[in-house]
Amino acid sequence: MLPPSAEVEESFSPSVARRCVEKSELADIYEKVVAGDRLSREDGLRLFQSNDLLAIGFLANLVRERFHGEKTYWVYNQHINYSNICINGCRFCAYSRQQGEEGGFLLTVDQVATKVKERLHEPITEIHVVGGCHPDLPFSYYLDLVREIKKMRPESVIKAFTAVEVAHLAHNERLSVSEVLQALKEAGVQVLPGGGAEVFSNRVRQLLCPEKLNSDGWLQVAKEAHLIGMRSNATLLYGHLETAAERVDHMLALREAQDETGGFITFIPLAFQTANTGLSGVQPRTGFTDLKTIAVSRLLLDNFAHIKAYWIMLGAKMAQIALHFGADDLDGTVMEERIGHMAGAQSAEALTPDELQGLIRAAGRQPVERDTFFNPVAETGRA
Ligand code: V47
Ligand code: SF4
């Protein structure tokens, strides 16, 4: 027999969830979360080891709601991939090609300008630009690209070039990282996207991307960007060969860097897509891994204001659920996405503002359109 509806409601209410967590194996972590104490490496490991997913979600949601209440952010953005030609050949990447290989592309500055021009009628507030580590594209190309976008979209924020691309440019041009950053800033880049961090573990990097900028180098570029007033995001690529301990250590390295500079805007756990990569045989991620990774990042990264559930990699439905497991942001409309989709992402390539807001409302949250810095965008009539 079904229980009476009042009992059903009681069995799902937050107060019942709290009582369950208080009695669970995570009770001491609950005490710390309530007190606002910083969680330790050991706490992070225990959270990943636990399969009490609802307790983990409850804890992460406490922090998420302490930061943001019901507010859930989205951005009207446009992604532009200027090239997929890359010298690094990371094993997890289905997007890149060696120079001369079939499927490689490089857009001219004019072709990028056309992509921006085609959508000038839309109220886009962020242009996200990334490519690969091209062997010989001159620095002037990057600067012209940014200046051209800025000319056409002076009011939008340009979030462009990962720490890996920046270090690669510095190396190719025999410039210092800070000279490259300063020139990009003067051309119009305000924020570096969070890509290229992958997993900071040397073991994993050796297996998956030995050619790529190492973890110290990645952190150093981010910190130097912060030092000159740029902001940046940070990612973790999870769901391949990394261990839970390596995920925790990655998050703690970011927490330490954020303590130093305060320049990171948001943390983005990127769910690994396996197709067409050198890792097609790895066990596919589970829903538990997705939700635990979001939740543990919310709990460990107490100095990051935002945790992004990037719907392109997670799928819109999992991203929506993540809004109750620590995430407060869905990223944006995107429109054209290659990195995840060339690796088999099943999500759409675009969501309209109405669709994004519908997902947020259906999760019982309050949609807020934001810019790259999470300033609310003035009421546009879309909300
Ligand atoms: O650095 C590569 C990752 C990143 C795969 O800053 C893969 O707001 C999943 O960083 N499966 C680029 N991920 C994307 C990125 C990003 C995306 C959206 C927003 C922001 C932001 C940053 O994509 C790469 C790499 O870590 N990646 N291959 C793959 N098969
Ligand atoms: Fe190149 Fe980035 Fe792909 Fe690695 S992940 S191969 S650096 S485009």
CSV table of C-alpha atoms and ligand atoms in Angstrom, one decimal:
chain,number,residue,atom,x,y,z
A,1,MET,CA,0.0,0.0,0.0
A,2,LEU,CA,1.2,3.5,-0.8
A,3,PRO,CA,1.9,5.7,2.2
A,4,PRO,CA,-0.4,8.7,2.7
A,5,SER,CA,0.8,11.8,0.7
A,6,ALA,CA,1.8,13.7,3.8
A,7,GLU,CA,4.2,11.0,4.7
A,8,VAL,CA,5.6,10.9,1.1
A,9,GLU,CA,6.2,14.6,1.2
A,10,GLU,CA,7.9,14.3,4.6
A,11,SER,CA,10.1,11.5,3.3
A,12,PHE,CA,11.5,13.9,0.7
A,13,SER,CA,11.7,17.1,2.7
A,14,PRO,CA,15.0,18.8,3.4
A,15,SER,CA,14.7,18.3,7.1
A,16,VAL,CA,14.5,14.6,6.6
A,17,ALA,CA,17.5,14.7,4.3
A,18,ARG,CA,19.3,16.7,7.0
A,19,ARG,CA,18.5,14.1,9.7
A,20,CYS,CA,19.7,11.3,7.4
A,21,VAL,CA,23.0,13.1,6.7
A,22,GLU,CA,23.5,13.7,10.4
A,23,LYS,CA,23.3,10.0,11.0
A,24,SER,CA,25.3,9.0,7.9
A,25,GLU,CA,29.0,8.2,7.5
A,26,LEU,CA,29.4,11.8,6.4
A,27,ALA,CA,28.1,13.3,9.6
A,28,ASP,CA,31.4,14.9,10.5
A,29,ILE,CA,31.7,16.5,7.1
A,30,TYR,CA,28.2,17.8,7.5
A,31,GLU,CA,29.3,19.5,10.8
A,32,LYS,CA,32.2,21.1,8.9
A,33,VAL,CA,30.0,22.3,6.1
A,34,VAL,CA,27.5,23.8,8.5
A,35,ALA,CA,30.3,25.6,10.4
A,36,GLY,CA,31.8,26.8,7.1
A,37,ASP,CA,35.1,25.0,7.8
A,38,ARG,CA,37.4,24.2,5.0
A,39,LEU,CA,37.3,20.5,4.0
A,40,SER,CA,40.5,18.5,3.9
A,41,ARG,CA,42.0,16.2,1.3
A,42,GLU,CA,40.8,13.3,3.4
A,43,ASP,CA,37.3,14.7,3.4
A,44,GLY,CA,37.4,14.9,-0.4
A,45,LEU,CA,38.6,11.3,-0.7
A,46,ARG,CA,35.8,10.1,1.6
A,47,LEU,CA,33.2,12.0,-0.4
A,48,PHE,CA,34.3,10.3,-3.6
A,49,GLN,CA,34.5,6.9,-1.8
A,50,SER,CA,30.9,7.2,-0.4
A,51,ASN,CA,28.0,6.0,-2.5
A,52,ASP,CA,25.5,8.0,-0.4
A,53,LEU,CA,24.9,10.2,-3.4
A,54,LEU,CA,21.9,12.0,-1.9
A,55,ALA,CA,23.9,12.9,1.2
A,56,ILE,CA,26.7,14.2,-0.9
A,57,GLY,CA,24.3,16.2,-3.0
A,58,PHE,CA,22.6,17.6,0.1
A,59,LEU,CA,25.9,18.8,1.5
A,60,ALA,CA,26.9,20.4,-1.8
A,61,ASN,CA,23.5,22.0,-2.2
A,62,LEU,CA,23.9,23.6,1.3
A,63,VAL,CA,27.0,25.4,0.0
A,64,ARG,CA,25.5,26.2,-3.4
A,65,GLU,CA,22.4,27.8,-1.8
A,66,ARG,CA,24.6,29.6,0.8
A,67,PHE,CA,26.4,31.2,-2.2
A,68,HIS,CA,23.5,31.8,-4.6
A,69,GLY,CA,20.1,30.8,-3.1
A,70,GLU,CA,17.9,29.6,-6.0
A,71,LYS,CA,19.7,31.8,-8.6
A,72,THR,CA,21.0,29.8,-11.5
A,73,TYR,CA,23.1,31.5,-14.2
A,74,TRP,CA,23.3,31.2,-18.0
A,75,VAL,CA,25.0,33.3,-20.6
A,76,TYR,CA,24.1,34.3,-24.2
A,77,ASN,CA,27.4,33.3,-25.8
A,78,GLN,CA,28.9,32.3,-29.1
A,79,HIS,CA,31.7,29.8,-29.5
A,80,ILE,CA,34.3,30.2,-32.2
A,81,ASN,CA,37.0,27.6,-33.0
A,82,TYR,CA,39.5,29.3,-35.2
A,83,SER,CA,41.6,26.2,-35.9
A,84,ASN,CA,41.9,22.5,-34.9
A,85,ILE,CA,45.5,22.2,-36.1
A,86,CYS,CA,47.6,21.3,-33.0
A,87,ILE,CA,51.0,19.9,-32.4
A,88,ASN,CA,50.1,18.3,-29.1
A,89,GLY,CA,48.0,15.3,-30.1
A,90,CYS,CA,46.4,14.7,-26.7
A,91,ARG,CA,45.0,11.1,-26.6
A,92,PHE,CA,41.6,12.3,-25.3
A,93,CYS,CA,41.1,14.8,-28.0
A,94,ALA,CA,39.0,14.0,-31.1
A,95,TYR,CA,39.0,17.6,-32.3
A,96,SER,CA,42.7,18.2,-33.2
A,97,ARG,CA,44.6,17.4,-36.4
A,98,GLN,CA,48.2,17.6,-37.3
A,99,GLN,CA,49.1,20.2,-40.0
A,100,GLY,CA,48.3,18.7,-43.4
A,101,GLU,CA,46.1,16.0,-42.0
A,102,GLU,CA,42.7,15.5,-43.5
A,103,GLY,CA,40.0,17.3,-41.5
A,104,GLY,CA,42.3,20.1,-40.3
A,105,PHE,CA,41.1,23.6,-40.6
A,106,LEU,CA,42.2,27.2,-40.0
A,107,LEU,CA,39.8,30.1,-40.4
A,108,THR,CA,41.1,33.4,-41.7
A,109,VAL,CA,40.5,36.5,-39.6
A,110,ASP,CA,37.8,37.4,-42.3
A,111,GLN,CA,36.1,34.0,-41.9
A,112,VAL,CA,35.9,34.5,-38.1
A,113,ALA,CA,34.6,38.1,-38.7
A,114,THR,CA,31.9,36.6,-40.9
A,115,LYS,CA,30.8,34.3,-38.1
A,116,VAL,CA,30.5,37.2,-35.7
A,117,LYS,CA,28.8,39.4,-38.3
A,118,GLU,CA,26.2,36.7,-39.1
A,119,ARG,CA,24.9,36.9,-35.5
A,120,LEU,CA,25.2,40.6,-34.8
A,121,HIS,CA,21.5,40.9,-34.4
A,122,GLU,CA,21.6,38.6,-31.4
A,123,PRO,CA,22.2,40.0,-27.9
A,124,ILE,CA,25.4,37.9,-27.4
A,125,THR,CA,27.4,39.1,-24.3
A,126,GLU,CA,30.3,36.6,-24.5
A,127,ILE,CA,32.5,35.4,-27.4
A,128,HIS,CA,34.5,32.3,-26.5
A,129,VAL,CA,37.4,31.6,-28.8
A,130,VAL,CA,39.7,28.6,-28.7
A,131,GLY,CA,41.8,26.6,-31.1
A,132,GLY,CA,44.8,24.3,-30.8
A,133,CYS,CA,48.6,24.8,-30.6
A,134,HIS,CA,49.2,25.7,-34.2
A,135,PRO,CA,52.8,25.1,-35.2
A,136,ASP,CA,53.5,28.4,-37.0
A,137,LEU,CA,50.5,30.8,-36.9
A,138,PRO,CA,52.0,34.2,-36.1
A,139,PHE,CA,51.1,36.2,-33.0
A,140,SER,CA,49.8,38.9,-35.3
A,141,TYR,CA,46.9,36.5,-36.4
A,142,TYR,CA,45.7,36.2,-32.8
A,143,LEU,CA,45.9,39.9,-32.1
A,144,ASP,CA,44.1,40.8,-35.4
A,145,LEU,CA,41.4,38.2,-34.6
A,146,VAL,CA,40.7,39.7,-31.2
A,147,ARG,CA,40.8,43.3,-32.5
A,148,GLU,CA,38.4,42.4,-35.3
A,149,ILE,CA,35.9,40.8,-32.9
A,150,LYS,CA,36.2,43.7,-30.5
A,151,LYS,CA,35.5,46.2,-33.3
A,152,MET,CA,32.3,44.4,-34.2
A,153,ARG,CA,31.2,43.5,-30.7
A,154,PRO,CA,32.7,46.3,-28.5
A,155,GLU,CA,30.2,45.5,-25.7
A,156,SER,CA,30.8,41.7,-25.5
A,157,VAL,CA,33.4,40.1,-23.3
A,158,ILE,CA,36.1,38.2,-25.3
A,159,LYS,CA,37.1,35.0,-23.5
A,160,ALA,CA,39.9,33.6,-25.6
A,161,PHE,CA,42.9,31.3,-25.7
A,162,THR,CA,43.6,28.8,-22.9
A,163,ALA,CA,46.7,28.9,-20.8
A,164,VAL,CA,48.1,26.2,-23.1
A,165,GLU,CA,47.6,28.3,-26.2
A,166,VAL,CA,49.2,31.3,-24.3
A,167,ALA,CA,52.3,29.4,-23.3
A,168,HIS,CA,52.6,27.9,-26.8
A,169,LEU,CA,52.5,31.4,-28.3
A,170,ALA,CA,55.1,32.7,-25.9
A,171,HIS,CA,57.3,29.8,-26.8
A,172,ASN,CA,56.9,30.2,-30.5
A,173,GLU,CA,57.4,33.9,-30.5
A,174,ARG,CA,60.2,33.9,-27.9
A,175,LEU,CA,58.2,36.2,-25.7
A,176,SER,CA,57.5,35.9,-22.0
A,177,VAL,CA,54.1,34.7,-20.9
A,178,SER,CA,53.4,38.1,-19.4
A,179,GLU,CA,54.3,39.9,-22.7
A,180,VAL,CA,51.8,37.6,-24.5
A,181,LEU,CA,49.1,38.2,-21.9
A,182,GLN,CA,49.6,41.9,-21.9
A,183,ALA,CA,49.4,42.1,-25.7
A,184,LEU,CA,46.2,40.0,-25.8
A,185,LYS,CA,44.7,42.1,-23.0
A,186,GLU,CA,45.5,45.3,-25.0
A,187,ALA,CA,43.9,43.8,-28.1
A,188,GLY,CA,40.7,43.1,-26.1
A,189,VAL,CA,40.9,39.7,-24.3
A,190,GLN,CA,39.5,40.0,-20.8
A,191,VAL,CA,39.2,36.4,-19.7
A,192,LEU,CA,41.1,33.1,-20.4
A,193,PRO,CA,38.8,30.1,-20.8
A,194,GLY,CA,39.5,27.2,-18.4
A,195,GLY,CA,40.6,24.6,-20.9
A,196,GLY,CA,43.9,22.8,-21.0
A,197,ALA,CA,44.1,22.0,-17.2
A,198,GLU,CA,43.0,18.4,-17.8
A,199,VAL,CA,44.1,16.6,-14.7
A,200,PHE,CA,47.2,18.1,-13.0
A,201,SER,CA,48.5,14.6,-12.1
A,202,ASN,CA,51.9,14.0,-13.8
A,203,ARG,CA,51.1,10.3,-14.1
A,204,VAL,CA,47.9,11.0,-16.1
A,205,ARG,CA,49.6,13.8,-18.2
A,206,GLN,CA,52.4,11.4,-19.1
A,207,LEU,CA,49.9,8.9,-20.3
A,208,LEU,CA,47.5,11.3,-22.1
A,209,CYS,CA,49.2,14.5,-23.1
A,210,PRO,CA,53.0,14.3,-22.5
A,211,GLU,CA,53.6,17.1,-25.1
A,212,LYS,CA,51.3,19.6,-23.4
A,213,LEU,CA,52.1,22.4,-21.0
A,214,ASN,CA,52.6,20.8,-17.6
A,215,SER,CA,50.4,21.5,-14.6
A,216,ASP,CA,52.8,24.0,-13.0
A,217,GLY,CA,53.0,25.8,-16.3
A,218,TRP,CA,49.2,25.9,-16.6
A,219,LEU,CA,48.8,27.3,-13.1
A,220,GLN,CA,51.6,29.8,-13.7
A,221,VAL,CA,49.9,31.3,-16.8
A,222,ALA,CA,46.6,31.6,-14.9
A,223,LYS,CA,48.3,33.4,-12.0
A,224,GLU,CA,50.2,35.7,-14.3
A,225,ALA,CA,46.9,36.6,-16.1
A,226,HIS,CA,45.3,37.4,-12.7
A,227,LEU,CA,48.3,39.5,-11.8
A,228,ILE,CA,47.7,41.8,-14.7
A,229,GLY,CA,44.0,42.1,-14.1
A,230,MET,CA,42.7,39.4,-16.4
A,231,ARG,CA,40.4,36.7,-15.0
A,232,SER,CA,40.2,33.1,-16.0
A,233,ASN,CA,38.3,29.9,-15.6
A,234,ALA,CA,39.5,26.5,-14.6
A,235,THR,CA,38.5,23.0,-15.8
A,236,LEU,CA,39.1,19.4,-14.8
A,237,LEU,CA,38.7,16.7,-17.5
A,238,TYR,CA,37.4,13.7,-15.7
A,239,GLY,CA,36.1,10.2,-16.5
A,240,HIS,CA,39.1,8.6,-18.2
A,241,LEU,CA,42.2,7.2,-16.5
A,242,GLU,CA,42.3,9.5,-13.5
A,243,THR,CA,41.7,8.3,-9.9
A,244,ALA,CA,39.4,10.0,-7.4
A,245,ALA,CA,42.5,11.1,-5.5
A,246,GLU,CA,43.9,12.7,-8.6
A,247,ARG,CA,40.6,14.6,-9.0
A,248,VAL,CA,40.8,15.8,-5.4
A,249,ASP,CA,44.4,16.9,-5.7
A,250,HIS,CA,43.5,18.8,-8.9
A,251,MET,CA,40.8,20.7,-7.0
A,252,LEU,CA,43.1,21.4,-4.1
A,253,ALA,CA,45.8,22.8,-6.4
A,254,LEU,CA,43.2,25.2,-7.8
A,255,ARG,CA,42.0,26.1,-4.3
A,256,GLU,CA,45.6,27.0,-3.4
A,257,ALA,CA,46.1,29.1,-6.5
A,258,GLN,CA,42.7,30.8,-5.9
A,259,ASP,CA,43.8,31.6,-2.3
A,260,GLU,CA,46.9,33.4,-3.9
A,261,THR,CA,45.2,35.4,-6.6
A,262,GLY,CA,41.4,35.3,-6.4
A,263,GLY,CA,41.3,35.5,-10.2
A,264,PHE,CA,39.3,32.4,-11.1
A,265,ILE,CA,35.7,33.0,-12.0
A,266,THR,CA,34.3,29.5,-12.2
A,267,PHE,CA,35.2,25.9,-12.1
A,268,ILE,CA,34.1,23.6,-14.8
A,269,PRO,CA,34.3,19.8,-14.5
A,270,LEU,CA,34.4,18.6,-18.1
A,271,ALA,CA,32.8,15.1,-18.6
A,272,PHE,CA,35.0,13.1,-20.9
A,273,GLN,CA,33.5,12.1,-24.3
A,274,THR,CA,35.1,8.9,-25.6
A,275,ALA,CA,34.3,8.6,-29.3
A,276,ASN,CA,37.0,9.0,-31.9
A,277,THR,CA,39.7,9.5,-29.2
A,278,GLY,CA,42.7,7.4,-28.4
A,279,LEU,CA,40.7,6.3,-25.3
A,280,SER,CA,37.6,4.9,-26.9
A,281,GLY,CA,38.0,1.7,-24.8
A,282,VAL,CA,37.8,3.3,-21.4
A,283,GLN,CA,34.7,2.6,-19.2
A,284,PRO,CA,32.1,5.2,-19.9
A,285,ARG,CA,31.4,7.7,-17.1
A,286,THR,CA,28.5,6.9,-14.8
A,287,GLY,CA,25.9,9.3,-13.6
A,288,PHE,CA,27.3,8.9,-10.1
A,289,THR,CA,30.7,10.1,-11.3
A,290,ASP,CA,29.2,13.1,-12.9
A,291,LEU,CA,27.2,14.1,-9.9
A,292,LYS,CA,29.9,13.3,-7.3
A,293,THR,CA,32.5,15.3,-9.3
A,294,ILE,CA,30.2,18.4,-9.4
A,295,ALA,CA,29.3,18.0,-5.7
A,296,VAL,CA,32.8,17.4,-4.4
A,297,SER,CA,34.1,20.4,-6.4
A,298,ARG,CA,31.5,22.6,-4.8
A,299,LEU,CA,32.5,21.3,-1.4
A,300,LEU,CA,36.3,21.5,-1.8
A,301,LEU,CA,36.5,24.7,-3.8
A,302,ASP,CA,35.2,27.0,-1.1
A,303,ASN,CA,36.9,30.0,-2.6
A,304,PHE,CA,35.3,29.6,-6.1
A,305,ALA,CA,32.1,31.4,-6.3
A,306,HIS,CA,30.7,29.3,-9.2
A,307,ILE,CA,30.6,25.7,-10.4
A,308,LYS,CA,29.5,25.2,-14.0
A,309,ALA,CA,27.4,22.2,-15.2
A,310,TYR,CA,28.5,22.4,-18.8
A,311,TRP,CA,25.5,20.9,-20.5
A,312,ILE,CA,27.4,20.3,-23.8
A,313,MET,CA,29.4,17.5,-22.2
A,314,LEU,CA,27.0,16.4,-19.4
A,315,GLY,CA,23.9,16.5,-21.6
A,316,ALA,CA,21.1,18.9,-20.7
A,317,LYS,CA,19.3,16.5,-18.4
A,318,MET,CA,22.3,15.6,-16.3
A,319,ALA,CA,23.3,19.3,-16.2
A,320,GLN,CA,19.8,20.2,-14.9
A,321,ILE,CA,20.0,17.6,-12.1
A,322,ALA,CA,23.5,18.9,-11.2
A,323,LEU,CA,21.8,22.2,-10.2
A,324,HIS,CA,20.8,20.3,-7.0
A,325,PHE,CA,24.3,18.8,-6.6
A,326,GLY,CA,26.3,22.0,-6.2
A,327,ALA,CA,26.3,23.6,-9.7
A,328,ASP,CA,24.9,27.1,-10.1
A,329,ASP,CA,25.6,27.8,-13.8
A,330,LEU,CA,24.7,26.0,-17.0
A,331,ASP,CA,27.0,28.0,-19.3
A,332,GLY,CA,25.2,29.2,-22.4
A,333,THR,CA,23.5,29.0,-25.7
A,334,VAL,CA,26.8,28.0,-27.5
A,335,MET,CA,25.3,27.4,-31.0
A,336,GLU,CA,28.3,25.8,-32.6
A,337,GLU,CA,30.4,23.3,-30.6
A,338,ARG,CA,33.1,21.0,-32.0
A,339,ILE,CA,35.4,19.8,-29.2
A,340,GLY,CA,32.7,17.7,-27.4
A,341,HIS,CA,30.7,16.8,-30.5
A,342,MET,CA,33.7,15.5,-32.5
A,343,ALA,CA,34.2,13.2,-29.5
A,344,GLY,CA,30.6,11.9,-29.7
A,345,ALA,CA,28.7,14.3,-27.3
A,346,GLN,CA,25.0,13.5,-27.6
A,347,SER,CA,23.8,16.9,-26.6
A,348,ALA,CA,22.4,19.5,-29.0
A,349,GLU,CA,24.9,22.1,-30.3
A,350,ALA,CA,22.7,24.9,-29.2
A,351,LEU,CA,20.0,25.7,-26.6
A,352,THR,CA,17.9,28.8,-27.0
A,353,PRO,CA,17.5,31.2,-24.1
A,354,ASP,CA,14.0,29.9,-23.6
A,355,GLU,CA,15.2,26.3,-23.4
A,356,LEU,CA,18.0,27.1,-21.0
A,357,GLN,CA,15.6,29.1,-18.7
A,358,GLY,CA,13.0,26.3,-19.0
A,359,LEU,CA,15.5,23.7,-17.8
A,360,ILE,CA,16.4,25.9,-14.8
A,361,ARG,CA,12.8,26.7,-13.9
A,362,ALA,CA,11.8,23.0,-14.2
A,363,ALA,CA,14.5,22.3,-11.6
A,364,GLY,CA,12.8,24.7,-9.3
A,365,ARG,CA,15.5,27.3,-9.6
A,366,GLN,CA,15.5,31.0,-10.7
A,367,PRO,CA,17.2,31.7,-14.0
A,368,VAL,CA,19.5,34.7,-14.2
A,369,GLU,CA,21.1,35.8,-17.4
A,370,ARG,CA,24.7,36.8,-16.6
A,371,ASP,CA,27.8,38.1,-18.4
A,372,THR,CA,31.2,36.4,-18.3
A,373,PHE,CA,31.9,37.9,-14.8
A,374,PHE,CA,28.5,36.8,-13.5
A,375,ASN,CA,27.0,40.3,-13.4
A,376,PRO,CA,23.3,40.0,-14.1
A,377,VAL,CA,22.4,41.2,-17.6
A,378,ALA,CA,19.7,43.8,-17.5
A,379,GLU,CA,16.2,42.5,-18.1
A,380,THR,CA,16.0,41.8,-21.9
A,381,GLY,CA,12.4,40.6,-22.1
A,382,ARG,CA,13.6,37.1,-22.6
A,383,ALA,CA,13.4,36.1,-18.9
B,1,V47,O1,40.9,21.8,-22.8
B,1,V47,C1,39.1,17.8,-25.1
B,1,V47,C2,38.5,19.3,-23.2
B,1,V47,C3,38.6,21.6,-23.3
B,1,V47,C4,37.6,16.3,-24.8
B,1,V47,O2,36.1,28.5,-19.7
B,1,V47,C5,37.3,17.3,-23.9
B,1,V47,O3,34.0,28.8,-19.7
B,1,V47,C6,35.5,16.2,-23.1
B,1,V47,O4,37.8,24.2,-21.7
B,1,V47,N1,35.7,15.1,-23.9
B,1,V47,C7,38.1,22.8,-24.0
B,1,V47,N2,36.3,17.2,-23.0
B,1,V47,C8,36.7,23.2,-23.5
B,1,V47,C9,36.8,24.2,-22.4
B,1,V47,C10,35.6,25.0,-22.0
B,1,V47,C11,34.4,24.7,-22.5
B,1,V47,C12,33.3,25.5,-22.1
B,1,V47,C13,33.5,26.6,-21.3
B,1,V47,C14,34.8,26.9,-20.9
B,1,V47,C15,35.0,28.1,-20.0
B,1,V47,C16,35.9,26.1,-21.2
B,1,V47,O5,37.8,20.4,-23.7
B,1,V47,C17,40.0,21.1,-23.5
B,1,V47,C18,39.9,19.7,-23.0
B,1,V47,O6,40.1,19.7,-21.6
B,1,V47,N3,38.3,18.2,-24.1
B,1,V47,N4,38.7,16.6,-25.5
B,1,V47,C19,36.7,15.1,-24.8
B,1,V47,N5,36.9,14.1,-25.6
B,2,SF4,FE1,45.5,20.2,-29.0
B,2,SF4,FE2,43.9,21.0,-27.0
B,2,SF4,FE3,43.3,18.8,-28.5
B,2,SF4,FE4,45.3,18.7,-26.8
B,2,SF4,S1,43.1,19.1,-26.2
B,2,SF4,S2,45.3,18.0,-28.9
B,2,SF4,S3,46.1,20.8,-26.9
B,2,SF4,S4,43.4,20.9,-29.2
